[in-house]
Structures are given as C-alpha cells and as structure tokens.
Coordinates of N, CA and C in Angstrom, one line a residue:
M1 N -7.9 -26.2 1.8 CA -7.5 -25.2 2.8 C -8.4 -25.2 4.0
G2 N -8.0 -25.8 5.1 CA -8.8 -26.0 6.2 C -8.9 -24.7 7.1
T3 N -9.7 -24.9 8.2 CA -9.9 -23.7 9.1 C -8.6 -23.5 9.9
D4 N -7.7 -24.4 9.9 CA -6.4 -24.2 10.6 C -5.6 -23.0 10.0
M5 N -6.0 -22.6 8.8 CA -5.3 -21.5 8.1 C -5.9 -20.2 8.7
F6 N -7.0 -20.3 9.4 CA -7.7 -19.1 9.9 C -8.0 -19.3 11.4
P7 N -6.9 -19.2 12.3 CA -7.1 -19.5 13.7 C -8.0 -18.6 14.4
S8 N -8.1 -17.3 13.9 CA -9.0 -16.4 14.6 C -10.4 -16.3 14.0
I9 N -10.6 -17.1 13.0 CA -11.9 -17.0 12.3 C -12.6 -18.3 12.5
K10 N -13.8 -18.3 13.1 CA -14.5 -19.6 13.4 C -15.0 -20.2 12.1
E11 N -15.6 -19.4 11.2 CA -16.2 -19.8 9.9 C -15.6 -19.0 8.8
P12 N -14.5 -19.3 8.2 CA -13.9 -18.5 7.1 C -14.9 -18.4 6.0
S13 N -15.0 -17.2 5.5 CA -15.9 -16.9 4.3 C -15.2 -17.3 3.0
R14 N -15.9 -17.4 2.0 CA -15.4 -17.6 0.6 C -14.3 -16.6 0.3
S15 N -14.6 -15.3 0.7 CA -13.6 -14.2 0.5 C -12.3 -14.5 1.2
D16 N -12.4 -14.9 2.5 CA -11.3 -15.3 3.3 C -10.4 -16.3 2.6
R17 N -11.1 -17.4 2.1 CA -10.4 -18.5 1.5 C -9.7 -18.1 0.2
V18 N -10.4 -17.2 -0.6 CA -9.8 -16.7 -1.9 C -8.6 -15.9 -1.6
G19 N -8.7 -15.0 -0.6 CA -7.6 -14.2 -0.2 C -6.4 -15.0 0.2
A20 N -6.6 -16.0 1.1 CA -5.5 -16.8 1.6 C -4.9 -17.6 0.4
E21 N -5.7 -18.1 -0.5 CA -5.1 -18.9 -1.6 C -4.3 -18.0 -2.5
N22 N -4.7 -16.7 -2.8 CA -4.0 -15.8 -3.6 C -2.6 -15.4 -2.9
A23 N -2.7 -15.3 -1.6 CA -1.4 -15.0 -0.9 C -0.5 -16.1 -0.9
D24 N -1.0 -17.4 -0.9 CA -0.2 -18.6 -1.0 C 0.5 -18.7 -2.3
E25 N -0.3 -18.4 -3.4 CA 0.2 -18.4 -4.7 C 1.3 -17.4 -4.9
Q26 N 1.2 -16.2 -4.3 CA 2.2 -15.2 -4.4 C 3.5 -15.6 -3.8
L27 N 3.4 -16.3 -2.6 CA 4.6 -16.8 -2.0 C 5.2 -17.9 -2.8
N28 N 4.4 -18.7 -3.4 CA 5.0 -19.8 -4.3 C 5.7 -19.2 -5.5
L29 N 5.2 -18.1 -6.0 CA 5.9 -17.4 -7.1 C 7.3 -16.8 -6.6
V30 N 7.3 -16.1 -5.5 CA 8.5 -15.5 -5.0 C 9.5 -16.6 -4.7
F31 N 9.1 -17.7 -4.0 CA 10.0 -18.8 -3.6 C 10.5 -19.5 -4.9
G32 N 9.7 -19.6 -5.9 CA 10.1 -20.3 -7.1 C 11.2 -19.5 -7.8
L33 N 11.0 -18.1 -7.8 CA 12.0 -17.3 -8.4 C 13.3 -17.4 -7.6
R34 N 13.2 -17.4 -6.3 CA 14.4 -17.5 -5.5 C 15.1 -18.8 -5.8
D35 N 14.4 -19.9 -6.0 CA 15.0 -21.2 -6.3 C 15.7 -21.1 -7.6
V36 N 15.3 -20.4 -8.6 CA 16.0 -20.2 -9.9 C 17.3 -19.5 -9.6
R37 N 17.3 -18.5 -8.7 CA 18.5 -17.8 -8.4 C 19.5 -18.7 -7.7
L38 N 19.0 -19.5 -6.8 CA 19.9 -20.5 -6.1 C 20.5 -21.5 -7.1
D39 N 19.6 -22.0 -8.0 CA 20.1 -23.0 -9.0 C 21.1 -22.4 -9.9
R40 N 21.1 -21.1 -10.1 CA 22.1 -20.4 -11.0 C 23.3 -20.0 -10.2
D41 N 23.4 -20.3 -8.9 CA 24.5 -19.9 -8.0 C 24.7 -18.4 -8.0
M42 N 23.6 -17.7 -8.1 CA 23.6 -16.2 -8.0 C 23.4 -15.8 -6.5
S43 N 24.2 -14.8 -6.1 CA 24.0 -14.2 -4.8 C 22.9 -13.2 -4.8
I44 N 22.4 -12.8 -3.6 CA 21.5 -11.7 -3.5 C 22.1 -10.4 -4.1
V45 N 23.4 -10.2 -3.8 CA 24.1 -9.1 -4.3 C 24.1 -9.1 -5.9
D46 N 24.3 -10.2 -6.5 CA 24.3 -10.3 -7.9 C 22.9 -9.8 -8.5
V47 N 21.9 -10.3 -7.9 CA 20.5 -9.9 -8.3 C 20.3 -8.5 -8.1
A48 N 20.7 -8.0 -6.9 CA 20.5 -6.6 -6.6 C 21.2 -5.7 -7.6
E49 N 22.4 -6.0 -8.0 CA 23.1 -5.2 -9.0 C 22.4 -5.3 -10.3
A50 N 21.9 -6.4 -10.7 CA 21.2 -6.6 -12.0 C 19.9 -5.8 -12.0
M51 N 19.3 -5.7 -10.8 CA 18.0 -4.9 -10.7 C 18.3 -3.4 -10.5
G52 N 19.5 -3.1 -10.0 CA 19.7 -1.7 -9.7 C 19.1 -1.3 -8.4
V53 N 19.1 -2.2 -7.4 CA 18.5 -1.9 -6.1 C 19.5 -2.4 -5.0
D54 N 19.2 -2.0 -3.8 CA 20.0 -2.4 -2.7 C 19.7 -3.9 -2.4
A55 N 20.7 -4.6 -1.9 CA 20.6 -6.1 -1.6 C 19.5 -6.3 -0.5
S56 N 19.3 -5.4 0.4 CA 18.3 -5.6 1.4 C 16.9 -5.6 0.8
Q57 N 16.7 -4.9 -0.3 CA 15.4 -5.0 -1.0 C 15.2 -6.4 -1.6
V58 N 16.2 -7.0 -2.2 CA 16.1 -8.3 -2.7 C 15.9 -9.3 -1.6
S59 N 16.6 -9.2 -0.5 CA 16.4 -10.1 0.7 C 15.0 -10.0 1.2
R60 N 14.4 -8.8 1.3 CA 13.0 -8.7 1.8 C 12.1 -9.3 0.8
F61 N 12.3 -9.1 -0.5 CA 11.5 -9.7 -1.6 C 11.5 -11.2 -1.4
E62 N 12.6 -11.8 -1.3 CA 12.8 -13.3 -1.2 C 12.2 -13.9 0.1
S63 N 12.1 -13.1 1.1 CA 11.6 -13.6 2.4 C 10.1 -13.7 2.4
G64 N 9.4 -13.1 1.3 CA 8.0 -13.2 1.2 C 7.3 -12.2 2.2
G65 N 8.1 -11.3 2.8 CA 7.5 -10.4 3.7 C 7.1 -9.1 3.1
T66 N 7.2 -9.0 1.8 CA 6.7 -7.7 1.2 C 5.6 -8.0 0.2
N67 N 5.0 -7.0 -0.3 CA 3.9 -7.2 -1.2 C 4.4 -6.5 -2.6
P68 N 5.2 -7.3 -3.3 CA 5.8 -6.7 -4.5 C 4.9 -6.4 -5.6
T69 N 5.2 -5.4 -6.4 CA 4.5 -5.0 -7.5 C 4.8 -6.0 -8.6
M70 N 4.0 -6.1 -9.7 CA 4.3 -7.0 -10.8 C 5.6 -6.5 -11.5
A71 N 5.8 -5.2 -11.5 CA 7.1 -4.7 -12.1 C 8.3 -5.2 -11.3
T72 N 8.2 -5.3 -10.0 CA 9.3 -5.8 -9.2 C 9.5 -7.3 -9.5
V73 N 8.4 -8.0 -9.6 CA 8.5 -9.5 -9.9 C 9.2 -9.7 -11.3
R74 N 8.7 -8.9 -12.3 CA 9.3 -9.0 -13.6 C 10.8 -8.6 -13.6
R75 N 11.2 -7.6 -12.9 CA 12.6 -7.2 -12.8 C 13.5 -8.3 -12.2
Y76 N 12.9 -8.9 -11.1 CA 13.7 -10.0 -10.5 C 13.8 -11.1 -11.4
A77 N 12.7 -11.5 -12.0 CA 12.7 -12.7 -13.0 C 13.7 -12.4 -14.1
K78 N 13.8 -11.2 -14.6 CA 14.7 -10.9 -15.7 C 16.2 -11.0 -15.1
A79 N 16.4 -10.5 -13.9 CA 17.7 -10.6 -13.3 C 18.2 -12.0 -13.1
V80 N 17.3 -12.9 -12.8 CA 17.8 -14.3 -12.6 C 17.6 -15.2 -13.8
G81 N 17.1 -14.6 -14.9 CA 16.9 -15.4 -16.1 C 15.7 -16.4 -16.0
A82 N 14.6 -15.9 -15.4 CA 13.5 -16.8 -15.2 C 12.3 -16.3 -16.0
V83 N 11.4 -17.2 -16.3 CA 10.1 -16.8 -16.9 C 9.0 -17.4 -15.9
F84 N 8.0 -16.6 -15.7 CA 6.9 -17.1 -14.8 C 5.6 -16.9 -15.6
R85 N 4.7 -17.8 -15.3 CA 3.4 -17.8 -16.0 C 2.3 -17.5 -14.9
V86 N 1.3 -16.8 -15.3 CA 0.2 -16.5 -14.4 C -1.1 -17.0 -15.0
Q87 N -1.8 -17.8 -14.2 CA -3.1 -18.4 -14.7 C -4.2 -17.8 -13.8
V88 N -5.2 -17.3 -14.4 CA -6.4 -16.8 -13.7 C -7.6 -17.7 -14.0
R89 N -8.2 -18.1 -13.0 CA -9.5 -18.9 -13.2 C -10.4 -18.6 -12.0
R90 N -11.6 -18.9 -12.2 CA -12.6 -18.8 -11.1 C -12.2 -19.7 -10.0
Y91 N -12.5 -19.2 -8.8 CA -12.2 -20.0 -7.6 C -12.9 -21.4 -7.6
E92 N -14.1 -21.4 -8.1 CA -14.9 -22.6 -8.1 C -14.3 -23.7 -9.0
V93 N -13.5 -23.3 -9.9 CA -12.9 -24.3 -10.8 C -12.0 -25.3 -10.0
D94 N -11.4 -24.8 -9.0 CA -10.5 -25.6 -8.2 C -11.1 -26.1 -6.8
H95 N -12.2 -25.5 -6.5 CA -12.7 -25.7 -5.1 C -14.2 -25.9 -5.1
R96 N -14.7 -26.8 -4.4 CA -16.1 -26.9 -4.2 C -16.6 -25.9 -3.3
E97 N -17.6 -25.2 -3.6 CA -18.2 -24.2 -2.7 C -18.7 -24.9 -1.5
R98 N -18.4 -24.4 -0.3 CA -19.0 -24.9 0.9 C -20.2 -24.2 1.3
V99 N -21.3 -24.9 1.4 CA -22.6 -24.3 1.6 C -23.0 -24.5 3.0

C-alpha cells in the first residue's frame, strides 16, 4: 500500500496503513457478499425482504458507503446464502515495518 493511498499525508504512519488496510478488507467483504447475491440472480429487493429492511438500506450496504455492524453483515450473508470467514493477525505478519 503506497503513499498514493494517502494523498494528503506526506508520511503515512503505521496506524494510517493499518486503518486503510482494514477499510479495504471491509469493502472486499461487502463486495464479495454482493457477488454472491448476483451469482444467485437475487435482486436488492429480494435481499431486503429476506432481511426485513428497506431496499435502500441494502443498496447503501452494497455501495460500501456505510459502516455496517457485524449483525448487518451476518443478516445479509444469511439472506443471500453466503458464509464469510474473518481472519485476524498482526499487521507485521503481512507487511514489513517501514523504519
């Protein structure tokens, strides 16, 4: 993850990089769930009905423009018949520390 991810920050800190990576992973999760919905030929309305919410909420969730709770992610996954896995590891496992 280069400094181009941080146009307003001259020297991104470790915390900046960890935050950006976590945000990217959240988007990957949301977009992966959306892909399952599309593979199943389900509409946003179908998912909204299964979740018991308004279709606009599902649309906002899928756009990545919201900060969904884990409960929302689980309800969406259940509605589309998907399973997701979460892995937690130290940042240093995947990245060399920049000194």
